[in-house]
CSV table of C-alpha atoms in Angstrom, one decimal:
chain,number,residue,atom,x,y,z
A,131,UNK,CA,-321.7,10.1,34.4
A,132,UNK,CA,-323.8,12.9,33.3
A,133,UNK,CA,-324.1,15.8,35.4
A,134,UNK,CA,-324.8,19.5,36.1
A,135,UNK,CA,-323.7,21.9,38.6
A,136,UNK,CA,-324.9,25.3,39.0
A,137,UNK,CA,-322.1,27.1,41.8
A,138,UNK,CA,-323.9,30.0,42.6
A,139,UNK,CA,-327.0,29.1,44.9
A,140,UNK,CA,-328.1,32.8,45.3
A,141,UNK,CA,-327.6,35.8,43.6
A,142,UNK,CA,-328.7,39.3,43.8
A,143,UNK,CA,-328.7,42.2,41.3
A,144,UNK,CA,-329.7,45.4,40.5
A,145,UNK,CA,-332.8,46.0,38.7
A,146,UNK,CA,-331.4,47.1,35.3
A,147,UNK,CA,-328.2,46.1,35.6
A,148,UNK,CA,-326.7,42.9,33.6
A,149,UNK,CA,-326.7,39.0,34.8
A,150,UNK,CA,-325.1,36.2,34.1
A,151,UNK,CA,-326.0,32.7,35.5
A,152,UNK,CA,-322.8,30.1,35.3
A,153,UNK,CA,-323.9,26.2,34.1
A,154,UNK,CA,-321.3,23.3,33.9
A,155,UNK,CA,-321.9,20.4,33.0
A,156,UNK,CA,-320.3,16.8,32.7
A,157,UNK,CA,-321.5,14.8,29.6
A,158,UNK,CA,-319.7,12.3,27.3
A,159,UNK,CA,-321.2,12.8,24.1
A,160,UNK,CA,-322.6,16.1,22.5
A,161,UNK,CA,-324.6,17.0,25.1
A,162,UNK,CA,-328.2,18.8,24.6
A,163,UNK,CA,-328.2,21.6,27.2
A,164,UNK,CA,-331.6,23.6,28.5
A,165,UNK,CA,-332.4,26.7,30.7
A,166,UNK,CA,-335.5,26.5,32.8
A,167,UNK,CA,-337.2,29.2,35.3
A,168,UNK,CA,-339.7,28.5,38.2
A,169,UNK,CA,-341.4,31.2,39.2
A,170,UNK,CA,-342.4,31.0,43.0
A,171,UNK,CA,-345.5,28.4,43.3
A,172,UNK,CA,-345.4,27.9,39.3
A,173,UNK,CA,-344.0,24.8,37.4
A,174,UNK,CA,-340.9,25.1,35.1
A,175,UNK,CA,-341.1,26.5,31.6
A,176,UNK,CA,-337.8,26.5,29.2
A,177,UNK,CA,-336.5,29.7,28.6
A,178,UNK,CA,-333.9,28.4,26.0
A,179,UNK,CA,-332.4,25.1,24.6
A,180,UNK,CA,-328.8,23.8,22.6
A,181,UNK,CA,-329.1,21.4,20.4
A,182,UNK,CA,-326.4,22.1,18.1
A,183,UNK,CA,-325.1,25.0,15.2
A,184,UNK,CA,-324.6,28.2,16.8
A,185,UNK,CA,-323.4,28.6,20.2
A,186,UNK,CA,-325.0,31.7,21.1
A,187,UNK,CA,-328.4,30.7,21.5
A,188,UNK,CA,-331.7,33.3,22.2
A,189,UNK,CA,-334.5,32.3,24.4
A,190,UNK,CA,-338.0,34.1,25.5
A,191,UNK,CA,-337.8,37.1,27.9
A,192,UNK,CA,-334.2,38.2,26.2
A,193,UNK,CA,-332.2,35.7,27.7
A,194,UNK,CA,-329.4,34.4,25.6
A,195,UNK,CA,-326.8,31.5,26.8
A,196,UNK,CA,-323.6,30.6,25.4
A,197,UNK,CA,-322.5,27.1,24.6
A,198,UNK,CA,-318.7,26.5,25.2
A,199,UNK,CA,-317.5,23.5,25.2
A,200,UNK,CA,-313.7,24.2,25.6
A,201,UNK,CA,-314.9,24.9,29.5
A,202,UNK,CA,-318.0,23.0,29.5
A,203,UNK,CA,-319.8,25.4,30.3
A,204,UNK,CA,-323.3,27.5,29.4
A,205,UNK,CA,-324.3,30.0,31.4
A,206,UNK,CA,-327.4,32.4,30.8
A,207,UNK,CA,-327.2,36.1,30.3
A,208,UNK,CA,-329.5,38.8,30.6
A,209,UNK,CA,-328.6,42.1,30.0
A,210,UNK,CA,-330.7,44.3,31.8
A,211,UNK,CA,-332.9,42.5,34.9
A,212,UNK,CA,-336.4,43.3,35.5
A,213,UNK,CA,-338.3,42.5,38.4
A,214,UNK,CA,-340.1,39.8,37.4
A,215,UNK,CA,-337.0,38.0,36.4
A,216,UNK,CA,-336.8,36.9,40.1
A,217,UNK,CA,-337.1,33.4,40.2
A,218,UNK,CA,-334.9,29.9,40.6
A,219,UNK,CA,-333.2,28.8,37.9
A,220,UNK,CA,-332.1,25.5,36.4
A,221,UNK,CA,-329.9,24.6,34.4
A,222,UNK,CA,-330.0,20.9,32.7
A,223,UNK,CA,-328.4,18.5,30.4
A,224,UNK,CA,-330.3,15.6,28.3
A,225,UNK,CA,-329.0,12.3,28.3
A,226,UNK,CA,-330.0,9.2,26.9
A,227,UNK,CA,-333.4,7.6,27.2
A,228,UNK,CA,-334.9,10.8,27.3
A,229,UNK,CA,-333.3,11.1,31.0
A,230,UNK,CA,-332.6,14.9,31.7
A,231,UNK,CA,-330.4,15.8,34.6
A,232,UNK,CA,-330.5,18.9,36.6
A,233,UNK,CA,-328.5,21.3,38.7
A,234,UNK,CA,-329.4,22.5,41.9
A,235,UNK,CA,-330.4,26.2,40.8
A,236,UNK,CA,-329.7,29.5,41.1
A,237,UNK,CA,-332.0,31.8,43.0
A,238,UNK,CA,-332.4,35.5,41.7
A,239,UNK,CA,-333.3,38.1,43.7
A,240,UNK,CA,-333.5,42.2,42.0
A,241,UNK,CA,-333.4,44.6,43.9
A,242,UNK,CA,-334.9,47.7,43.4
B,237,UNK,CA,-355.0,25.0,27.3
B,238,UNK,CA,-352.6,23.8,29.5
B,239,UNK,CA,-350.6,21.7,27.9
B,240,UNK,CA,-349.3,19.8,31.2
B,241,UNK,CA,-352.1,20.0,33.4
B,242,UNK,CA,-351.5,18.0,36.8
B,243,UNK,CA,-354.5,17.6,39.9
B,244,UNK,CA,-354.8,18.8,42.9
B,245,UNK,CA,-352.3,21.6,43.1
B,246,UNK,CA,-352.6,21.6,46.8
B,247,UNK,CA,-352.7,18.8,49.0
B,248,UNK,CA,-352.5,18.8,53.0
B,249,UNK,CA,-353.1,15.0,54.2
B,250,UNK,CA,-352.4,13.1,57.8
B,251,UNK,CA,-349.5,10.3,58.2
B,252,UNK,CA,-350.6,7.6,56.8
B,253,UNK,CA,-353.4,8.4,54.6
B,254,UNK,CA,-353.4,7.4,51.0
B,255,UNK,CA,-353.5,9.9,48.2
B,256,UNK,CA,-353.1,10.5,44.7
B,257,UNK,CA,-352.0,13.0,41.6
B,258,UNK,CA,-353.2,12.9,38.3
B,259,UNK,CA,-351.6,13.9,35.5
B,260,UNK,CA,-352.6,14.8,31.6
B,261,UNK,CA,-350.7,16.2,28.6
B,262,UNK,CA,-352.2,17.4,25.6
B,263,UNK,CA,-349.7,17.5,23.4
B,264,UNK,CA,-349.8,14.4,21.7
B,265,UNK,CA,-345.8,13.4,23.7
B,266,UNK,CA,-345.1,9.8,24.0
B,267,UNK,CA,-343.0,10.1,27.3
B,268,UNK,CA,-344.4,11.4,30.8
B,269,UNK,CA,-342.6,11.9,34.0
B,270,UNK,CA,-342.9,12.1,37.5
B,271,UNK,CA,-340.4,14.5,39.4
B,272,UNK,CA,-340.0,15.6,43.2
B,273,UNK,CA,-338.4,18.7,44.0
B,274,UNK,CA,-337.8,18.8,47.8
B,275,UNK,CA,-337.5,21.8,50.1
B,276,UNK,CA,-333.8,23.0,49.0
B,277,UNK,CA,-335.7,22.9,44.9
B,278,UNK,CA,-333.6,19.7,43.6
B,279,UNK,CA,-335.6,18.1,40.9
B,280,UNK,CA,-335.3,14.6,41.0
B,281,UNK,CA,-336.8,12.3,38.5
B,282,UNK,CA,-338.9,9.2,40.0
B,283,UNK,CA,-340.1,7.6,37.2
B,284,UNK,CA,-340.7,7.9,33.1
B,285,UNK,CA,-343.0,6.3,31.2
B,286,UNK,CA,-343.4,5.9,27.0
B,287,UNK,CA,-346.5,4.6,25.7
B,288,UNK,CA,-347.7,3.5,28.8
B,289,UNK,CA,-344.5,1.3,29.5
B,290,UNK,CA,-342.5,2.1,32.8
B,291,UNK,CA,-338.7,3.1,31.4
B,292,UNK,CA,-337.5,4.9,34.2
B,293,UNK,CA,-337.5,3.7,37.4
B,294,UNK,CA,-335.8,5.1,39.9
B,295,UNK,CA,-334.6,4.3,43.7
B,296,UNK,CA,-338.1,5.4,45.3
B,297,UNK,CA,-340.3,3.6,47.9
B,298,UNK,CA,-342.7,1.5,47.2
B,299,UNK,CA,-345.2,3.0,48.7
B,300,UNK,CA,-345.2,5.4,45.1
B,301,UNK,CA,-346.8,3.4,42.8
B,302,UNK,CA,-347.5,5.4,38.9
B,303,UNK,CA,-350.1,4.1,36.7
B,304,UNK,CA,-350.1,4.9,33.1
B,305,UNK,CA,-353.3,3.9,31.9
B,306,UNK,CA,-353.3,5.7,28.5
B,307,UNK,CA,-350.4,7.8,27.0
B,308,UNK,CA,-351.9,11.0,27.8
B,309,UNK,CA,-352.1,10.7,31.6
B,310,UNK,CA,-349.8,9.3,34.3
B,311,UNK,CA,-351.3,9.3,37.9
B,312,UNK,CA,-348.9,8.6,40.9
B,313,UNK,CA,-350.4,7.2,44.0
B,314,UNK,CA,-349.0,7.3,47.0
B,315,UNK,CA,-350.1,5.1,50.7
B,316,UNK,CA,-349.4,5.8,53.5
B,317,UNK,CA,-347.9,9.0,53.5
B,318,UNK,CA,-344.9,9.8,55.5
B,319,UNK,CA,-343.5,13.5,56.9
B,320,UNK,CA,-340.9,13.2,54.5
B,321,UNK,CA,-343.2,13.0,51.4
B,322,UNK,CA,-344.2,16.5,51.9
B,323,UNK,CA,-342.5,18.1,48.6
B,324,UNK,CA,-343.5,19.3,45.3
B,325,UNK,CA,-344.3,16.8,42.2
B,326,UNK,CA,-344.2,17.4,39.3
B,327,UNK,CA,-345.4,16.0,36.3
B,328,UNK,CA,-343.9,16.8,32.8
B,329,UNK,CA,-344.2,15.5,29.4
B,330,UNK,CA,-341.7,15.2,26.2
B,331,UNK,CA,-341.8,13.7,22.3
B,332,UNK,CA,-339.6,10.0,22.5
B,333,UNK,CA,-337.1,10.0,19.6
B,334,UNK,CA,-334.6,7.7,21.2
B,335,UNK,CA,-332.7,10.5,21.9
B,336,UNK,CA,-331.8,13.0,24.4
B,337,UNK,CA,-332.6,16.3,23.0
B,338,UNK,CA,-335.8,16.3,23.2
B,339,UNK,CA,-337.5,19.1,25.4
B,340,UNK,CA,-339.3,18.4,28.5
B,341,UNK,CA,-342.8,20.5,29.3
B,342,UNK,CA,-343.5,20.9,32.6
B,343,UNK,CA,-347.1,20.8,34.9
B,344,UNK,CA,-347.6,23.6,37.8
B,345,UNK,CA,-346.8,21.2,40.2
B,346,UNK,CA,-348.7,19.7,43.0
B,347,UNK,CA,-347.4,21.0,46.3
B,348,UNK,CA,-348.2,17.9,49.1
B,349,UNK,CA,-347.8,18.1,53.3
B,350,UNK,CA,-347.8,15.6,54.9
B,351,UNK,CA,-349.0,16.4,58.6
């Protein structure tokens, strides 16, 4: 069965410093994965997707995610946080029928 | 222009009171959705629907009852309201190809308590 598990339910960082958001997922095909952020009180917009080719894929607001599928895994980096990166993020895998499955999030908090 | 645009955005209603969420995308997708993201923010899918035919239907009451009455809109209606409705639905929109890459586009969500 498809699914998605983000392990880090919270995590804090320096404003400035780098970030890195883990992702695995469980799929039996080629799987189609996305990034999403919610900002507090705001709907979910897609920061980046894989759909295939290169695994190092570049999304809006300099976030980049690596697609590996030796560990099943693609997590989201940032290099340097901003404030206004604080937000929840989800991680999510398409299956078929247009069904998307998604993890439970991450929550970000920077720090000043 | 909002591409996902869902109505009202707030919603405070009593027990058993009947109420309802529209929904409409202009972005010319074939499939809309329905999700609910509870209090802990797990998205869960309730239902899907392309071209106005129901395709996903998951294990929800029946008391949540989606109507799809062109390809540009899904409402949800929900009666009588229960405490443990209060959550945040959203709607969200995507192109049908038969497959599953497709990307899904997301409404501001319409945040509900139930009193």
């Amino acid at each position: 069965a498809q699914s998605v598990t983000q392990p880090d339910i919270h995590i804090t960082v320096s404003e400035g410093a780098s970030l890195e958001l883990r992702c695995n997922y469980s799929y039996g095909a080629t799987p189609y994965l996305f990034w999403y952020v919610q900002s507090p009180g705001q709907g979910l917009q897609l920061l980046l997707k894989y759909f295939s080719g290169d695994t190092l894929v570049q999304g809006i607001k300099g976030f980049e995610a690596e697609f590996k599928r030796s560990q099943s895994s693609f997590n989201l980096r940032k290099p340097s946080v901003h404030w206004s990166d604080a937000a929840e993020y989800f991680c999510a895998v398409g299956g078929p029928g247009n069904q998307f499955y998604f993890g439970t999030g991450t929550s970000l908090t920077v720090i000043p | 222009d909002t591409a996902v645009s869902q109505t009202p955005k707030y919603l405070v209603t009593q027990m058993g009171n009947d109420k309802s969420i529209k929904c409409e995308q202009n972005l010319g997708h074939d499939t809309m959705y329905w999700y609910k993201q509870d209090s802990k923010k797990f998205l869960k899918i309730m239902f899907s629907y392309n071209n106005k035919e129901l395709i996903i239907n998951e294990t929800v009451p029946n008391r949540f009852s989606p109507k799809s009455p062109d390809k540009a809109h899904l409402n949800l209606h929900i009666n009588s309201l229960e405490l443990g409705d209060s959550a945040v639905y959203f709607c969200a929109s995507s192109p049908f190809s038969g497959g599953s890459g497709n990307t899904i586009y997301f409404g501001e969500g319409s945040w509900l308590t139930v009193v």
